[in-house]
GROMACS .gro file of C-alpha atoms in nm:
model
  233
    1MET     CA    1   4.046   8.003  17.349
    2PRO     CA    2   4.242   8.313  17.240
    3PRO     CA    3   4.151   8.452  16.897
    4GLY     CA    4   4.354   8.308  16.612
    5THR     CA    5   4.441   7.984  16.793
    6LEU     CA    6   4.557   7.679  16.599
    7LEU     CA    7   4.437   7.395  16.822
    8GLY     CA    8   4.564   7.041  16.766
    9ILE     CA    9   4.366   6.744  16.896
   10ASP     CA   10   4.552   6.413  16.911
   11ILE     CA   11   4.273   6.187  16.784
   12SER     CA   12   4.152   6.048  16.454
   13GLY     CA   13   3.859   6.262  16.343
   14SER     CA   14   3.691   5.990  16.140
   15LEU     CA   15   3.706   5.631  16.016
   16ALA     CA   16   3.825   5.473  15.693
   17PHE     CA   17   3.579   5.537  15.411
   18ALA     CA   18   3.760   5.575  15.078
   19ASP     CA   19   3.886   5.215  15.059
   20GLN     CA   20   3.535   5.065  15.050
   21GLY     CA   21   3.312   5.364  14.982
   22ALA     CA   22   3.153   5.347  15.327
   23TYR     CA   23   3.238   5.339  15.695
   24PHE     CA   24   3.031   5.024  15.745
   25PRO     CA   25   2.987   4.858  15.404
   26GLY     CA   26   2.667   4.661  15.363
   27TRP     CA   27   2.478   4.848  15.635
   28PRO     CA   28   2.200   5.069  15.489
   29ASP     CA   29   2.231   5.312  15.783
   30SER     CA   30   2.604   5.367  15.741
   31PRO     CA   31   2.664   5.745  15.767
   32PRO     CA   32   2.746   5.929  15.442
   33ASP     CA   33   3.007   6.166  15.586
   34ALA     CA   34   3.205   6.250  15.898
   35ARG     CA   35   2.953   6.484  16.057
   36ALA     CA   36   2.681   6.220  16.021
   37LEU     CA   37   2.924   5.969  16.176
   38TRP     CA   38   2.984   6.199  16.474
   39ALA     CA   39   2.609   6.243  16.516
   40LEU     CA   40   2.559   5.866  16.508
   41VAL     CA   41   2.827   5.809  16.772
   42GLU     CA   42   2.668   6.078  16.988
   43ASP     CA   43   2.318   5.936  16.943
   44LEU     CA   44   2.415   5.578  17.027
   45CYS     CA   45   2.630   5.687  17.323
   46ALA     CA   46   2.403   5.954  17.471
   47SER     CA   47   2.376   5.763  17.798
   48ASP     CA   48   2.747   5.669  17.817
   49PRO     CA   49   2.915   5.876  18.093
   50HIS     CA   50   3.230   6.085  18.043
   51LEU     CA   51   3.188   6.095  17.663
   52GLY     CA   52   3.240   5.720  17.650
   53ALA     CA   53   3.169   5.526  17.332
   54GLY     CA   54   3.109   5.172  17.454
   55SER     CA   55   2.751   5.169  17.329
   56PHE     CA   56   2.870   5.252  16.978
   57VAL     CA   57   3.110   4.961  16.939
   58ASP     CA   58   2.861   4.725  17.106
   59HIS     CA   59   2.594   4.808  16.846
   60ALA     CA   60   2.495   4.493  16.656
   61GLU     CA   61   2.591   4.624  16.311
   62VAL     CA   62   2.882   4.846  16.409
   63SER     CA   63   3.053   4.576  16.615
   64ARG     CA   64   3.087   4.358  16.305
   65HIS     CA   65   3.358   4.596  16.183
   66TYR     CA   66   3.562   4.615  16.505
   67ARG     CA   67   3.827   4.410  16.683
   68ARG     CA   68   3.751   4.422  17.055
   69HIS     CA   69   3.893   4.274  17.374
   70GLY     CA   70   3.826   3.915  17.464
   71GLY     CA   71   3.908   3.781  17.119
   72ARG     CA   72   3.600   3.945  16.972
   73GLU     CA   73   3.674   4.024  16.608
   74GLY     CA   74   3.379   4.121  16.394
   75ASP     CA   75   3.320   3.921  16.079
   76LEU     CA   76   3.370   4.239  15.873
   77PHE     CA   77   3.686   4.364  16.048
   78GLY     CA   78   3.890   4.235  15.756
   79GLY     CA   79   4.187   4.085  15.938
   80GLY     CA   80   4.542   4.214  15.955
   81ILE     CA   81   4.591   4.556  16.109
   82GLY     CA   82   4.247   4.670  15.996
   83ARG     CA   83   4.129   4.941  15.761
   84LEU     CA   84   4.322   5.269  15.738
   85ARG     CA   85   4.226   5.614  15.621
   86VAL     CA   86   4.406   5.772  15.326
   87THR     CA   87   4.593   6.009  15.558
   88GLU     CA   88   4.725   5.706  15.744
   89ARG     CA   89   4.804   5.489  15.442
   90ILE     CA   90   4.976   5.767  15.247
   91GLY     CA   91   5.068   6.052  15.477
   92GLN     CA   92   5.180   5.882  15.796
   93ILE     CA   93   5.347   5.580  15.638
   94ALA     CA   94   5.547   5.813  15.411
   95LEU     CA   95   5.696   5.962  15.728
   96GLY     CA   96   5.799   5.621  15.860
   97CYS     CA   97   5.509   5.595  16.103
   98ARG     CA   98   5.318   5.275  16.177
   99PRO     CA   99   4.953   5.379  16.204
  100THR     CA  100   4.693   5.168  16.382
  101SER     CA  101   4.344   5.118  16.246
  102ASN     CA  102   4.067   5.300  16.428
  103PHE     CA  103   3.865   4.979  16.396
  104ASN     CA  104   4.114   4.803  16.625
  105LEU     CA  105   4.038   4.850  16.996
  106VAL     CA  106   4.299   4.607  17.127
  107GLY     CA  107   4.659   4.675  17.235
  108ALA     CA  108   4.861   4.960  17.379
  109SER     CA  109   4.892   5.142  17.046
  110GLN     CA  110   4.521   5.140  16.962
  111VAL     CA  111   4.364   5.482  16.920
  112GLY     CA  112   4.010   5.379  16.832
  113LYS     CA  113   3.855   5.435  17.175
  114ALA     CA  114   3.999   5.784  17.220
  115SER     CA  115   3.903   5.874  16.865
  116LEU     CA  116   3.538   5.779  16.917
  117THR     CA  117   3.533   5.994  17.230
  118GLY     CA  118   3.700   6.264  17.022
  119MET     CA  119   3.420   6.240  16.766
  120ARG     CA  120   3.171   6.321  17.040
  121VAL     CA  121   3.382   6.628  17.117
  122LEU     CA  122   3.395   6.726  16.748
  123HIS     CA  123   3.018   6.688  16.729
  124ARG     CA  124   2.989   6.945  17.007
  125LEU     CA  125   3.242   7.180  16.849
  126SER     CA  126   3.086   7.163  16.502
  127GLY     CA  127   2.948   7.503  16.403
  128ARG     CA  128   3.129   7.676  16.689
  129VAL     CA  129   3.483   7.671  16.549
  130PRO     CA  130   3.613   7.557  16.207
  131LEU     CA  131   3.728   7.193  16.207
  132TRP     CA  132   3.980   7.147  15.925
  133PRO     CA  133   3.950   6.986  15.671
  134PHE     CA  134   3.583   6.906  15.738
  135ASP     CA  135   3.546   7.285  15.719
  136PRO     CA  136   3.753   7.504  15.483
  137LEU     CA  137   4.049   7.684  15.636
  138PRO     CA  138   3.916   8.025  15.744
  139ALA     CA  139   4.086   8.344  15.628
  140HIS     CA  140   4.136   8.441  15.992
  141GLY     CA  141   4.040   8.326  16.340
  142SER     CA  142   4.082   7.999  16.522
  143VAL     CA  143   4.078   7.650  16.371
  144VAL     CA  144   4.096   7.295  16.508
  145VAL     CA  145   4.310   7.028  16.338
  146GLU     CA  146   4.383   6.662  16.399
  147ILE     CA  147   4.745   6.599  16.497
  148TYR     CA  148   4.969   6.299  16.543
  149THR     CA  149   5.244   6.391  16.787
  150THR     CA  150   5.496   6.165  16.615
  151ILE     CA  151   5.491   6.404  16.318
  152ALA     CA  152   5.604   6.688  16.544
  153ALA     CA  153   5.884   6.468  16.680
  154ILE     CA  154   5.998   6.381  16.327
  155ALA     CA  155   6.002   6.752  16.240
  156ALA     CA  156   6.231   6.798  16.543
  157GLY     CA  157   6.483   6.546  16.408
  158ARG     CA  158   6.361   6.232  16.582
  159ASN     CA  159   6.237   5.925  16.398
  160ALA     CA  160   5.911   5.739  16.448
  161SER     CA  161   6.065   5.476  16.674
  162ARG     CA  162   6.224   5.745  16.894
  163SER     CA  163   5.937   5.989  16.900
  164LYS     CA  164   5.877   5.982  17.275
  165LEU     CA  165   6.071   6.241  17.479
  166ARG     CA  166   6.119   6.131  17.838
  167SER     CA  167   6.357   6.390  17.979
  168PHE     CA  168   6.367   6.768  17.988
  169ALA     CA  169   6.699   6.753  17.804
  170GLU     CA  170   6.545   6.561  17.514
  171LEU     CA  171   6.243   6.789  17.511
  172ASN     CA  172   6.449   7.107  17.503
  173ASP     CA  173   6.667   6.972  17.222
  174ALA     CA  174   6.350   6.902  17.023
  175LEU     CA  175   6.203   7.242  17.104
  176ALA     CA  176   6.522   7.410  16.982
  177ALA     CA  177   6.499   7.212  16.659
  178VAL     CA  178   6.157   7.362  16.583
  179GLY     CA  179   6.267   7.713  16.680
  180SER     CA  180   6.117   7.731  17.028
  181LYS     CA  181   6.265   7.838  17.361
  182PRO     CA  182   6.344   7.576  17.625
  183VAL     CA  183   6.120   7.501  17.921
  184ARG     CA  184   6.236   7.505  18.280
  185GLY     CA  185   6.301   7.171  18.446
  186SER     CA  186   6.547   6.885  18.465
  187GLY     CA  187   6.543   6.509  18.487
  188PRO     CA  188   6.259   6.290  18.361
  189ILE     CA  189   5.929   6.411  18.217
  190ASP     CA  190   5.628   6.201  18.122
  191ASP     CA  191   5.571   6.173  17.749
  192HIS     CA  192   5.216   6.308  17.772
  193ARG     CA  193   5.349   6.648  17.874
  194SER     CA  194   5.643   6.640  17.636
  195ASP     CA  195   5.415   6.539  17.346
  196ALA     CA  196   5.183   6.831  17.420
  197LEU     CA  197   5.463   7.087  17.458
  198LEU     CA  198   5.647   6.983  17.143
  199ALA     CA  199   5.329   6.957  16.936
  200ALA     CA  200   5.223   7.307  17.042
  201ALA     CA  201   5.565   7.449  16.954
  202TRP     CA  202   5.563   7.270  16.617
  203LEU     CA  203   5.213   7.396  16.532
  204ARG     CA  204   5.324   7.751  16.604
  205ALA     CA  205   5.627   7.706  16.379
  206VAL     CA  206   5.445   7.556  16.079
  207ALA     CA  207   5.104   7.723  16.096
  208ASP     CA  208   5.179   7.934  15.786
  209ASP     CA  209   5.326   7.649  15.578
  210GLN     CA  210   5.076   7.634  15.293
  211ALA     CA  211   5.200   7.293  15.179
  212LEU     CA  212   5.071   7.139  15.501
  213TRP     CA  213   4.724   7.278  15.435
  214HIS     CA  214   4.718   7.138  15.080
  215PRO     CA  215   4.850   6.778  15.080
  216PRO     CA  216   4.821   6.632  14.728
  217ALA     CA  217   4.606   6.334  14.829
  218LEU     CA  218   4.348   6.541  15.017
  219THR     CA  219   4.042   6.563  14.789
  220ASP     CA  220   3.712   6.727  14.874
  221ALA     CA  221   3.553   6.383  14.917
  222ILE     CA  222   3.823   6.268  15.159
  223ALA     CA  223   3.800   6.595  15.351
  224LEU     CA  224   3.428   6.541  15.412
  225THR     CA  225   3.444   6.170  15.497
  226GLU     CA  226   3.786   6.082  15.642
  227GLY     CA  227   3.947   6.409  15.737
  228TRP     CA  228   4.325   6.446  15.750
  229THR     CA  229   4.614   6.451  15.994
  230PHE     CA  230   4.777   6.795  15.984
  231GLY     CA  231   5.135   6.759  15.866
  232ALA     CA  232   5.089   6.423  15.692
  233ARG     CA  233   5.191   6.435  15.327
   0.00000   0.00000   0.00000
């Protein structure tokens, strides 16, 4: 990674905590903060290949809080869409987004599985590169942040329901809107590539926007337990 890189990872870096004062209320071994959560995921999934997290959600206590395939909804899931972090309830909804609970592992829009794998990655990165806001923003050097690509699309003039860019023409219009040069190509493009290209261009454009580093709802306690989605206010 080049020095001074702002690296965005499209996962949720933690689980809801602030709403009930714990990740897994009622369980004495519920982790006290995000780093302890990452370590727990890693410990329970040490034998899962490819950074999988199946062993975590199959754990007898943990599974009580999850909605899983096959109609398996834990007795502590809570119903509805599931628990949300503060960054999702306040920041993303304020932008017109429709966040999905990380405790929901069912449906095309669920992000819980990828986020648990991401926590295993964050566990490995911890201490090697600052992970904002779990770590303070460094005065210089590289830093890793959680991103939600829809926020980049909204910054480019799209709305949440039209956030996916599926042609080079749409992508280049969005890139121009965030002050970036066009990319070569024509016709269709898959939204995985367009998401990555637009998010990278947006991060470059807003990296020095101090307001994005200091959202009003981000307290020290939330930073250590739930983390934050960069750009959500």
